[in-house]
PDB file of N, CA, C and O in Angstrom:
ATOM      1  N   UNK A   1     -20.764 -13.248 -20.170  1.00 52.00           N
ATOM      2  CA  UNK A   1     -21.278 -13.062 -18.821  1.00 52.00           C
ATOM      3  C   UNK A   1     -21.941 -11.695 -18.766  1.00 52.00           C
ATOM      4  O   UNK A   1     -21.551 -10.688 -19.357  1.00 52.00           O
ATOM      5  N   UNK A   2     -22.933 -11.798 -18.019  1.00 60.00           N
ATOM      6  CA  UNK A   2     -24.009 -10.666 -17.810  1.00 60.00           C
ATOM      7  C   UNK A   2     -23.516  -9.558 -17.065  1.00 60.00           C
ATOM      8  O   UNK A   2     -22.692 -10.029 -16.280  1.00 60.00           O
ATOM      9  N   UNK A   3     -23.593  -8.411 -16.920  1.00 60.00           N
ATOM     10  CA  UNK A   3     -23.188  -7.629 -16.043  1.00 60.00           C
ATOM     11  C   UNK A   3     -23.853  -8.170 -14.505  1.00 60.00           C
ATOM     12  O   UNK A   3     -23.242  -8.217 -13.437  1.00 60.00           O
ATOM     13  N   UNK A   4     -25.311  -8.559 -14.766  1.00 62.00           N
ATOM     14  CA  UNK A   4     -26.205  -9.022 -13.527  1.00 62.00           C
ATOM     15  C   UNK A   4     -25.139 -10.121 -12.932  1.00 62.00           C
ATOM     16  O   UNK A   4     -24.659 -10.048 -11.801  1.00 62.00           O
ATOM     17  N   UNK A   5     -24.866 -11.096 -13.839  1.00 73.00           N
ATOM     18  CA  UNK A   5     -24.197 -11.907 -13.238  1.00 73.00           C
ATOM     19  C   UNK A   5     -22.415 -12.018 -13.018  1.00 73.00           C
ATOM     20  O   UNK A   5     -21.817 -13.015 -12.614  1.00 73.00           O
ATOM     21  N   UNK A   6     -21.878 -10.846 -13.368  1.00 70.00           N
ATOM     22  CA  UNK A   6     -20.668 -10.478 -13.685  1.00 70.00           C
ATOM     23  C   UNK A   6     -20.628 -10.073 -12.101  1.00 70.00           C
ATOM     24  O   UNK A   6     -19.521 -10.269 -11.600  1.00 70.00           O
ATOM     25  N   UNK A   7     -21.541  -9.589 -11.284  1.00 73.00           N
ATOM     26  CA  UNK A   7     -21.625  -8.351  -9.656  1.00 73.00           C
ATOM     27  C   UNK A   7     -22.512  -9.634  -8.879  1.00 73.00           C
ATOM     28  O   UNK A   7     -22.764  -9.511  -7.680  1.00 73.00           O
ATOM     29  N   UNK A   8     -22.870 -10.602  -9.471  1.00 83.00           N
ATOM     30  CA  UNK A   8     -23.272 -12.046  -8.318  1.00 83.00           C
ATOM     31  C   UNK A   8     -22.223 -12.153  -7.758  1.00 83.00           C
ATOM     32  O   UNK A   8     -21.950 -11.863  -6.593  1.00 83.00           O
ATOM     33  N   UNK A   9     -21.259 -12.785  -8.953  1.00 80.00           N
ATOM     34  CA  UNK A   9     -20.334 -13.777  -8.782  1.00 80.00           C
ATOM     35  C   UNK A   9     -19.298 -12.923  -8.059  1.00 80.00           C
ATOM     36  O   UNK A   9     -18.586 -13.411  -7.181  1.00 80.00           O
ATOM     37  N   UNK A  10     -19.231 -11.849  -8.372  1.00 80.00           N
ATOM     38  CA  UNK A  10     -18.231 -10.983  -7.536  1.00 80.00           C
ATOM     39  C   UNK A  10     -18.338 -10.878  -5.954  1.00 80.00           C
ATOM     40  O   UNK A  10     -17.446 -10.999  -5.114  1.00 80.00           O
ATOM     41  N   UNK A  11     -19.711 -10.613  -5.795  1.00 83.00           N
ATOM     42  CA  UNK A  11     -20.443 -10.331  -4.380  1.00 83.00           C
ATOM     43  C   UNK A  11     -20.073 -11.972  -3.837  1.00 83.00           C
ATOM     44  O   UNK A  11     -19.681 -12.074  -2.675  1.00 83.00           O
ATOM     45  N   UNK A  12     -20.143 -12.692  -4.315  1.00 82.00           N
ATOM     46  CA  UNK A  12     -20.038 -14.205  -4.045  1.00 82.00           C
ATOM     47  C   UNK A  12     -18.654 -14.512  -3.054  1.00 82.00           C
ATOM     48  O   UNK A  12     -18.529 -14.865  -1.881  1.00 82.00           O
ATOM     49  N   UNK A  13     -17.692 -14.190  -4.154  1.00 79.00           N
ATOM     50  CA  UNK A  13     -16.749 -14.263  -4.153  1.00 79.00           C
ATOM     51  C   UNK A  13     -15.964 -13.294  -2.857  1.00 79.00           C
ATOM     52  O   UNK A  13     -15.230 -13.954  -2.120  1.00 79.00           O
ATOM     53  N   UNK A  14     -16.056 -12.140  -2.623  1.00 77.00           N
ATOM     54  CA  UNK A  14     -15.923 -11.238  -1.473  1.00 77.00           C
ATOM     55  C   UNK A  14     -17.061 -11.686  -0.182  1.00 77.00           C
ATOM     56  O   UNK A  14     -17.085 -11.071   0.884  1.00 77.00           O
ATOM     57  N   UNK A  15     -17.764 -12.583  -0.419  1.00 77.00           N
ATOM     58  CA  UNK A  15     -18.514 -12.819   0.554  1.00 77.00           C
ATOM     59  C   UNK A  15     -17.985 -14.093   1.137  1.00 77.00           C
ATOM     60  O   UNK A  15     -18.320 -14.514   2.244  1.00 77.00           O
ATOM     61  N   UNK A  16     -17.127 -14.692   0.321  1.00 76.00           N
ATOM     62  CA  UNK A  16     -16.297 -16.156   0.832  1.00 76.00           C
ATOM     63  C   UNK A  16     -15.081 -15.195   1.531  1.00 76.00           C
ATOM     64  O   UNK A  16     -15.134 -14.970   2.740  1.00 76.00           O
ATOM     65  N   UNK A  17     -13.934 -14.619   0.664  1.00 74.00           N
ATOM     66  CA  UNK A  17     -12.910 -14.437   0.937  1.00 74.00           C
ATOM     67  C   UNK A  17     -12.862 -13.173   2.272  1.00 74.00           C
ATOM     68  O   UNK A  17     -11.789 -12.984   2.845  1.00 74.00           O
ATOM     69  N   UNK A  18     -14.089 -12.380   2.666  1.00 77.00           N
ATOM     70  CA  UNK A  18     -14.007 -12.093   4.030  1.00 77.00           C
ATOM     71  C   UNK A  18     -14.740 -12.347   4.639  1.00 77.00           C
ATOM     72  O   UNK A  18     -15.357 -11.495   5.278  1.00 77.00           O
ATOM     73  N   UNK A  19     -14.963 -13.445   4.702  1.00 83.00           N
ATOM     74  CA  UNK A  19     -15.922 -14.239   6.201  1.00 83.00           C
ATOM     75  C   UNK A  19     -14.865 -14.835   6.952  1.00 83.00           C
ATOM     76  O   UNK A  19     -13.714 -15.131   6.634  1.00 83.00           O
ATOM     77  N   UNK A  20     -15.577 -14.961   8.139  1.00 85.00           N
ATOM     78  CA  UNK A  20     -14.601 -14.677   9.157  1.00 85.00           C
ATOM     79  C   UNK A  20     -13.603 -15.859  10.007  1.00 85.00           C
ATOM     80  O   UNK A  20     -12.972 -15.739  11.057  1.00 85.00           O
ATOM     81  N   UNK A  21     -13.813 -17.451   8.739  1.00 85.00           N
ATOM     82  CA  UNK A  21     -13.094 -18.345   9.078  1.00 85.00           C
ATOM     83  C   UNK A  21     -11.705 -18.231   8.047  1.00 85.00           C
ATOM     84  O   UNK A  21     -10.659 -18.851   8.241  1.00 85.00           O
ATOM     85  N   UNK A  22     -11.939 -17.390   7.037  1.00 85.00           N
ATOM     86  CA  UNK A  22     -11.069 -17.017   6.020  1.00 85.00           C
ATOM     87  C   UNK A  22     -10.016 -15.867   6.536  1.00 85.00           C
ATOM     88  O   UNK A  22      -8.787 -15.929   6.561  1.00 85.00           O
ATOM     89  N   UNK A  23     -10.715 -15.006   6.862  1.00 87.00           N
ATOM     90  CA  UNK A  23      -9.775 -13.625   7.892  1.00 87.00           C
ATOM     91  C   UNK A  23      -8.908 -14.726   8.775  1.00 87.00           C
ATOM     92  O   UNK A  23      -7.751 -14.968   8.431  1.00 87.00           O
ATOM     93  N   UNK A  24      -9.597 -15.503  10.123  1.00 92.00           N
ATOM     94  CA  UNK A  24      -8.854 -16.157  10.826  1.00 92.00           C
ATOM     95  C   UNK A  24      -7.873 -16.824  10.349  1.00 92.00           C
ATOM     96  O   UNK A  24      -6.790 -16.483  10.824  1.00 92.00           O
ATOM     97  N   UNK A  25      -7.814 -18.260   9.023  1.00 92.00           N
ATOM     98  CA  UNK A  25      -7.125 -18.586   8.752  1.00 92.00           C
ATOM     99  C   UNK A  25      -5.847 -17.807   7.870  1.00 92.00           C
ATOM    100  O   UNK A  25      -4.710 -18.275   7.813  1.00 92.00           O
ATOM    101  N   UNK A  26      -6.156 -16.882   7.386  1.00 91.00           N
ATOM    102  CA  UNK A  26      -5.186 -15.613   6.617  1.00 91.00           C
ATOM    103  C   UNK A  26      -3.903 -15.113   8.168  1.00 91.00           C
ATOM    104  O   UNK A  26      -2.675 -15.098   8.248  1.00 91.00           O
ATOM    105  N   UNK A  27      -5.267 -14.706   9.359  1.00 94.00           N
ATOM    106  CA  UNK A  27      -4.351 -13.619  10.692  1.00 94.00           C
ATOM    107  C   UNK A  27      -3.535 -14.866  10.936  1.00 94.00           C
ATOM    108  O   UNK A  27      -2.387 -14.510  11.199  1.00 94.00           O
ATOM    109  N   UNK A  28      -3.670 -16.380  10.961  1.00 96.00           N
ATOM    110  CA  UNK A  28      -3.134 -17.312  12.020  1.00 96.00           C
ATOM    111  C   UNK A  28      -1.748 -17.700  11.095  1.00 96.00           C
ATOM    112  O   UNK A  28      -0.599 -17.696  11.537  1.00 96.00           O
ATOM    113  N   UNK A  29      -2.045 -17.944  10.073  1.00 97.00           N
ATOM    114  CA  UNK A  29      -0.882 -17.562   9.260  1.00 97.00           C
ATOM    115  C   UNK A  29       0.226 -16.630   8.862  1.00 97.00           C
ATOM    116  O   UNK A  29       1.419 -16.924   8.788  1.00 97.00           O
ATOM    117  N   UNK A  30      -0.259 -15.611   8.646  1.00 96.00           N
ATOM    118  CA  UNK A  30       0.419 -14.316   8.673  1.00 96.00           C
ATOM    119  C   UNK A  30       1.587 -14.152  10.245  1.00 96.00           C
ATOM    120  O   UNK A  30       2.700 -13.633  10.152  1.00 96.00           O
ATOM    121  N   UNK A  31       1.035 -14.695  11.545  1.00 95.00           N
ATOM    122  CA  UNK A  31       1.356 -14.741  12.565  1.00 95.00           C
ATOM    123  C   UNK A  31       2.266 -16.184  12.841  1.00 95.00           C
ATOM    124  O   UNK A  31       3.185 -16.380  13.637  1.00 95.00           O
ATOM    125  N   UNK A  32       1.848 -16.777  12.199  1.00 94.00           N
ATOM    126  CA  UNK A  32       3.330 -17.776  12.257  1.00 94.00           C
ATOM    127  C   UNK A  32       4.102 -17.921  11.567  1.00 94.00           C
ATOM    128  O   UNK A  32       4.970 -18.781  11.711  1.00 94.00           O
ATOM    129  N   UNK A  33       4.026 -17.053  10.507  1.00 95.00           N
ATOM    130  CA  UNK A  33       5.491 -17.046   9.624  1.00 95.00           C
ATOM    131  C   UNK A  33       5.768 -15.855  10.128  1.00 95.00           C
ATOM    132  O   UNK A  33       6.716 -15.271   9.605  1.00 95.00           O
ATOM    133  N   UNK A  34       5.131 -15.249  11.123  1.00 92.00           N
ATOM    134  CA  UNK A  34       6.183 -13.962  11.757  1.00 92.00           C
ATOM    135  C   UNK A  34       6.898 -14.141  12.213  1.00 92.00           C
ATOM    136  O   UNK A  34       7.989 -13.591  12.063  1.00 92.00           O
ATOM    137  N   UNK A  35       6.506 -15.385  13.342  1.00 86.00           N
ATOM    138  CA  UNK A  35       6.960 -15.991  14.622  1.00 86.00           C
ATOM    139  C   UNK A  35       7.906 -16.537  14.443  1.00 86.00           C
ATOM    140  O   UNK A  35       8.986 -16.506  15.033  1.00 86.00           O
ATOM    141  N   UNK A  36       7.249 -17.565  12.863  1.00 85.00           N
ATOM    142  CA  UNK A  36       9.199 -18.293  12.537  1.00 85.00           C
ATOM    143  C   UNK A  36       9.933 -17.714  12.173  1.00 85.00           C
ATOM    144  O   UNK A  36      10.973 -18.196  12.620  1.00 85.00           O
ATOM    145  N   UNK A  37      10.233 -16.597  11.376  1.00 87.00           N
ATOM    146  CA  UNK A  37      10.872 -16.030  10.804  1.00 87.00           C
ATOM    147  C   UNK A  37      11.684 -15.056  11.716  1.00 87.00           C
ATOM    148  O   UNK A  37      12.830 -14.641  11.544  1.00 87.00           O
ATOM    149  N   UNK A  38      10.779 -14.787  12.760  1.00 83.00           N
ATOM    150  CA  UNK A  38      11.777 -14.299  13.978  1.00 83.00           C
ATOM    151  C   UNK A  38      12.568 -14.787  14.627  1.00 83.00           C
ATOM    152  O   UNK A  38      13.623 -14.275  15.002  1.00 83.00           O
ATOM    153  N   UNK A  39      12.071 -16.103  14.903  1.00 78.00           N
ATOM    154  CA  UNK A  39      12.490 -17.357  16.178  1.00 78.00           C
ATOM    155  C   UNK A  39      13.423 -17.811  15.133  1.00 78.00           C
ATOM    156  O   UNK A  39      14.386 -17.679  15.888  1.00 78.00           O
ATOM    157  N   UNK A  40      13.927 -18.202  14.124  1.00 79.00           N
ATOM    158  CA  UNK A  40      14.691 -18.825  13.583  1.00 79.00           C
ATOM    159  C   UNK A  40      15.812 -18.142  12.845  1.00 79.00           C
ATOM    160  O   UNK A  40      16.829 -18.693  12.424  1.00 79.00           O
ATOM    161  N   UNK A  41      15.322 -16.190  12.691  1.00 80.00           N
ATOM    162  CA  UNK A  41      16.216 -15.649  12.332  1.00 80.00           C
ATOM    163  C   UNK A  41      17.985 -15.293  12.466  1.00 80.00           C
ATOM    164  O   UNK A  41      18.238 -14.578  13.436  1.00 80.00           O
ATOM    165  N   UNK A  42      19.166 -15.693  11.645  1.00 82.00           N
ATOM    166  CA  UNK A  42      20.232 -15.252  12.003  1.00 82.00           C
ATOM    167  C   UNK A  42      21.244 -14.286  11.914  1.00 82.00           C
ATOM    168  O   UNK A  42      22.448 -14.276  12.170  1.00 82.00           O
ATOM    169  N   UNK A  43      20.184 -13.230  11.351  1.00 85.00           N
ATOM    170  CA  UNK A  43      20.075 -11.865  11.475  1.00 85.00           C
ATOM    171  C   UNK A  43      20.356 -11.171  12.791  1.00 85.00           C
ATOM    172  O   UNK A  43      19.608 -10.788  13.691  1.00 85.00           O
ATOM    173  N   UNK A  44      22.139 -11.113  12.562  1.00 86.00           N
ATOM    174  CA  UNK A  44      22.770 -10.894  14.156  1.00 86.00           C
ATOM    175  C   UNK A  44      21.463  -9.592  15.540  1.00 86.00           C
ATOM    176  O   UNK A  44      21.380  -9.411  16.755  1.00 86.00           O
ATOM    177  N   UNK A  45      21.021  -9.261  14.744  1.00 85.00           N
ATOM    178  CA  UNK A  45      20.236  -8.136  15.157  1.00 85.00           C
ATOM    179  C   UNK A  45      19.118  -8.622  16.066  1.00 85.00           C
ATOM    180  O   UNK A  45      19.138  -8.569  17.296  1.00 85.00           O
ATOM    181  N   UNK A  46      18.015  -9.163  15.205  1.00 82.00           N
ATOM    182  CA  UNK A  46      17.153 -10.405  15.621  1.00 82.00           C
ATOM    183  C   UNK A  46      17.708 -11.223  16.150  1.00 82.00           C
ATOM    184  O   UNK A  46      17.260 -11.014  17.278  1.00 82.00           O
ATOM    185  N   UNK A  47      18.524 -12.242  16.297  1.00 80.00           N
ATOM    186  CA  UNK A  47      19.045 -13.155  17.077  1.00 80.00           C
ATOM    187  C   UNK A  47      18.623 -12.442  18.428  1.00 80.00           C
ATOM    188  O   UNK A  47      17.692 -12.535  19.228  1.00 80.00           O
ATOM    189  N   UNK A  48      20.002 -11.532  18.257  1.00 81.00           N
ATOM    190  CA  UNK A  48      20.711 -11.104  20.166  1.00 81.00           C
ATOM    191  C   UNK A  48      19.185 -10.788  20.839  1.00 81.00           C
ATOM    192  O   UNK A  48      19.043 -10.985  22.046  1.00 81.00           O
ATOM    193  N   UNK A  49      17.993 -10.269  19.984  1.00 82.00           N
ATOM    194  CA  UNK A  49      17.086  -9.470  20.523  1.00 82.00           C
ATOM    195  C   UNK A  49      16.160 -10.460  21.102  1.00 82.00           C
ATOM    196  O   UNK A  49      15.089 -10.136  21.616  1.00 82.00           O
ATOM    197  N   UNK A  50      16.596 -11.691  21.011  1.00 81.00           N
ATOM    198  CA  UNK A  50      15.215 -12.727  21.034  1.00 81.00           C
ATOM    199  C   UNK A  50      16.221 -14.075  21.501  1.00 81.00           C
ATOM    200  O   UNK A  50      15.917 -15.264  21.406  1.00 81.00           O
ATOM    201  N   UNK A  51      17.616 -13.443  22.078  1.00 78.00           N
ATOM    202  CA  UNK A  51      18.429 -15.177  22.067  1.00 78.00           C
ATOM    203  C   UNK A  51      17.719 -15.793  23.376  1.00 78.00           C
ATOM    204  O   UNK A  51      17.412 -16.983  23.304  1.00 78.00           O
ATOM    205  N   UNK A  52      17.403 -15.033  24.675  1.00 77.00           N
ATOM    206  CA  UNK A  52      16.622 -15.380  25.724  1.00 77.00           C
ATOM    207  C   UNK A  52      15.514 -15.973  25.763  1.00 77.00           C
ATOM    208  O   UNK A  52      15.544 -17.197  25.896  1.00 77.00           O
ATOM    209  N   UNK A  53      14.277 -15.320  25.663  1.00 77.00           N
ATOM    210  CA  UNK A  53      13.254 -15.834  24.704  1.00 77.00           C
ATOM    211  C   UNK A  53      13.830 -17.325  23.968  1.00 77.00           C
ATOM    212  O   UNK A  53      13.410 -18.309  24.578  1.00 77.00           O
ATOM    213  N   UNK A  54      14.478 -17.566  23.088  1.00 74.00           N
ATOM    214  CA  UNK A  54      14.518 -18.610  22.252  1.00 74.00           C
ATOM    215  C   UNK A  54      14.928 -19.665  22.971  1.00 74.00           C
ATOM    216  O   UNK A  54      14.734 -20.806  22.551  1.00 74.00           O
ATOM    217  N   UNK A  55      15.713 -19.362  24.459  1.00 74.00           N
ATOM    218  CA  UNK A  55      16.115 -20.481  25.232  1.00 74.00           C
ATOM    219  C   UNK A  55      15.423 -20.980  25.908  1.00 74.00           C
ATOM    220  O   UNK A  55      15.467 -22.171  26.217  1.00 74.00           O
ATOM    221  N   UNK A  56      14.297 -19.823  26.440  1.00 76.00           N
ATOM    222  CA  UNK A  56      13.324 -20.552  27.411  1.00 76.00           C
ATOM    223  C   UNK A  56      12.422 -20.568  26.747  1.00 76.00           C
ATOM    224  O   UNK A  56      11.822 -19.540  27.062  1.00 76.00           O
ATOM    225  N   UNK A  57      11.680 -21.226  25.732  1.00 74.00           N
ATOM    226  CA  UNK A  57      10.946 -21.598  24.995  1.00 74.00           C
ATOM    227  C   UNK A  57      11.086 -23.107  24.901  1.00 74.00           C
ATOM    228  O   UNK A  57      12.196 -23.574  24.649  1.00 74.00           O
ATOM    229  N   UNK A  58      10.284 -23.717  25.042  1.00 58.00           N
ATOM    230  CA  UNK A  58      10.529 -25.376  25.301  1.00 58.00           C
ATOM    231  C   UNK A  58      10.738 -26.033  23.759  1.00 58.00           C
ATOM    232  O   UNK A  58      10.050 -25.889  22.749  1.00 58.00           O
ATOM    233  N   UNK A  59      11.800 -26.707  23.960  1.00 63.00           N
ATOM    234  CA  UNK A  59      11.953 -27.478  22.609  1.00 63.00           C
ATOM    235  C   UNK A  59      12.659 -26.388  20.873  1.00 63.00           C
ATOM    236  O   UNK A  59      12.707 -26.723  19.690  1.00 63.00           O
ATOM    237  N   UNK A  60      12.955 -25.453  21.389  1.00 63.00           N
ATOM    238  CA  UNK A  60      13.667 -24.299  20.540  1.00 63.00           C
ATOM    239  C   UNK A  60      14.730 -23.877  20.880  1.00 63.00           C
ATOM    240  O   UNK A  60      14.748 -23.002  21.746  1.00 63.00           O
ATOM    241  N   UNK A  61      16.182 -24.445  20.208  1.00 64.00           N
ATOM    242  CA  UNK A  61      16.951 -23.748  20.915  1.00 64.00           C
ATOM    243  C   UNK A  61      17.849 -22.937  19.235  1.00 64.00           C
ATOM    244  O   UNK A  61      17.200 -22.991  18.190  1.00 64.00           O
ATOM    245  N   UNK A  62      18.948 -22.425  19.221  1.00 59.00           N
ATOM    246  CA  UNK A  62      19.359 -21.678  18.372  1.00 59.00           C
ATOM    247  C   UNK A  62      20.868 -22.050  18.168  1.00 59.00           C
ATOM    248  O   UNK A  62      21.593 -21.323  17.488  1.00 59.00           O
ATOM    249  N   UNK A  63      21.434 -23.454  18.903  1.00 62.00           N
ATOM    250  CA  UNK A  63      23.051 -23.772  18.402  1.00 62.00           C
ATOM    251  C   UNK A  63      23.419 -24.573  19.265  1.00 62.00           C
ATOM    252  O   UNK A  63      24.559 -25.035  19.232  1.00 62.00           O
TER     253      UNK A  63
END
């Protein structure tokens, strides 16, 4: 591979992975394994901090 074409394929490649349906699908993800990982945590700490929240949340409960 060419250096010419060694800095295409690169430019290519960074030109897929931050366009801006790729960012979105990366943030929307990143943000729901926050969410679950909070909401489902039983990490006495997390729990107590979020047991309210988790009740009035429709269809989520914790026991």
């Amino acid at each position: 591979m060419t250096t010419q074409s060694y800095a295409s394929a690169r430019q290519q490649v960074a030109r897929r992975v931050l366009s801006v349906p790729v960012q979105l699908a990366l943030y929307l993800s990143l943000t729901a394994l926050t969410l679950w990982t909070i909401g489902f945590s039983t990490h006495p700490a997390i729990h107590d901090s979020v047991h309210t929240l988790r009740h009035h949340t429709a269809g989520v409960s914790c026991h």
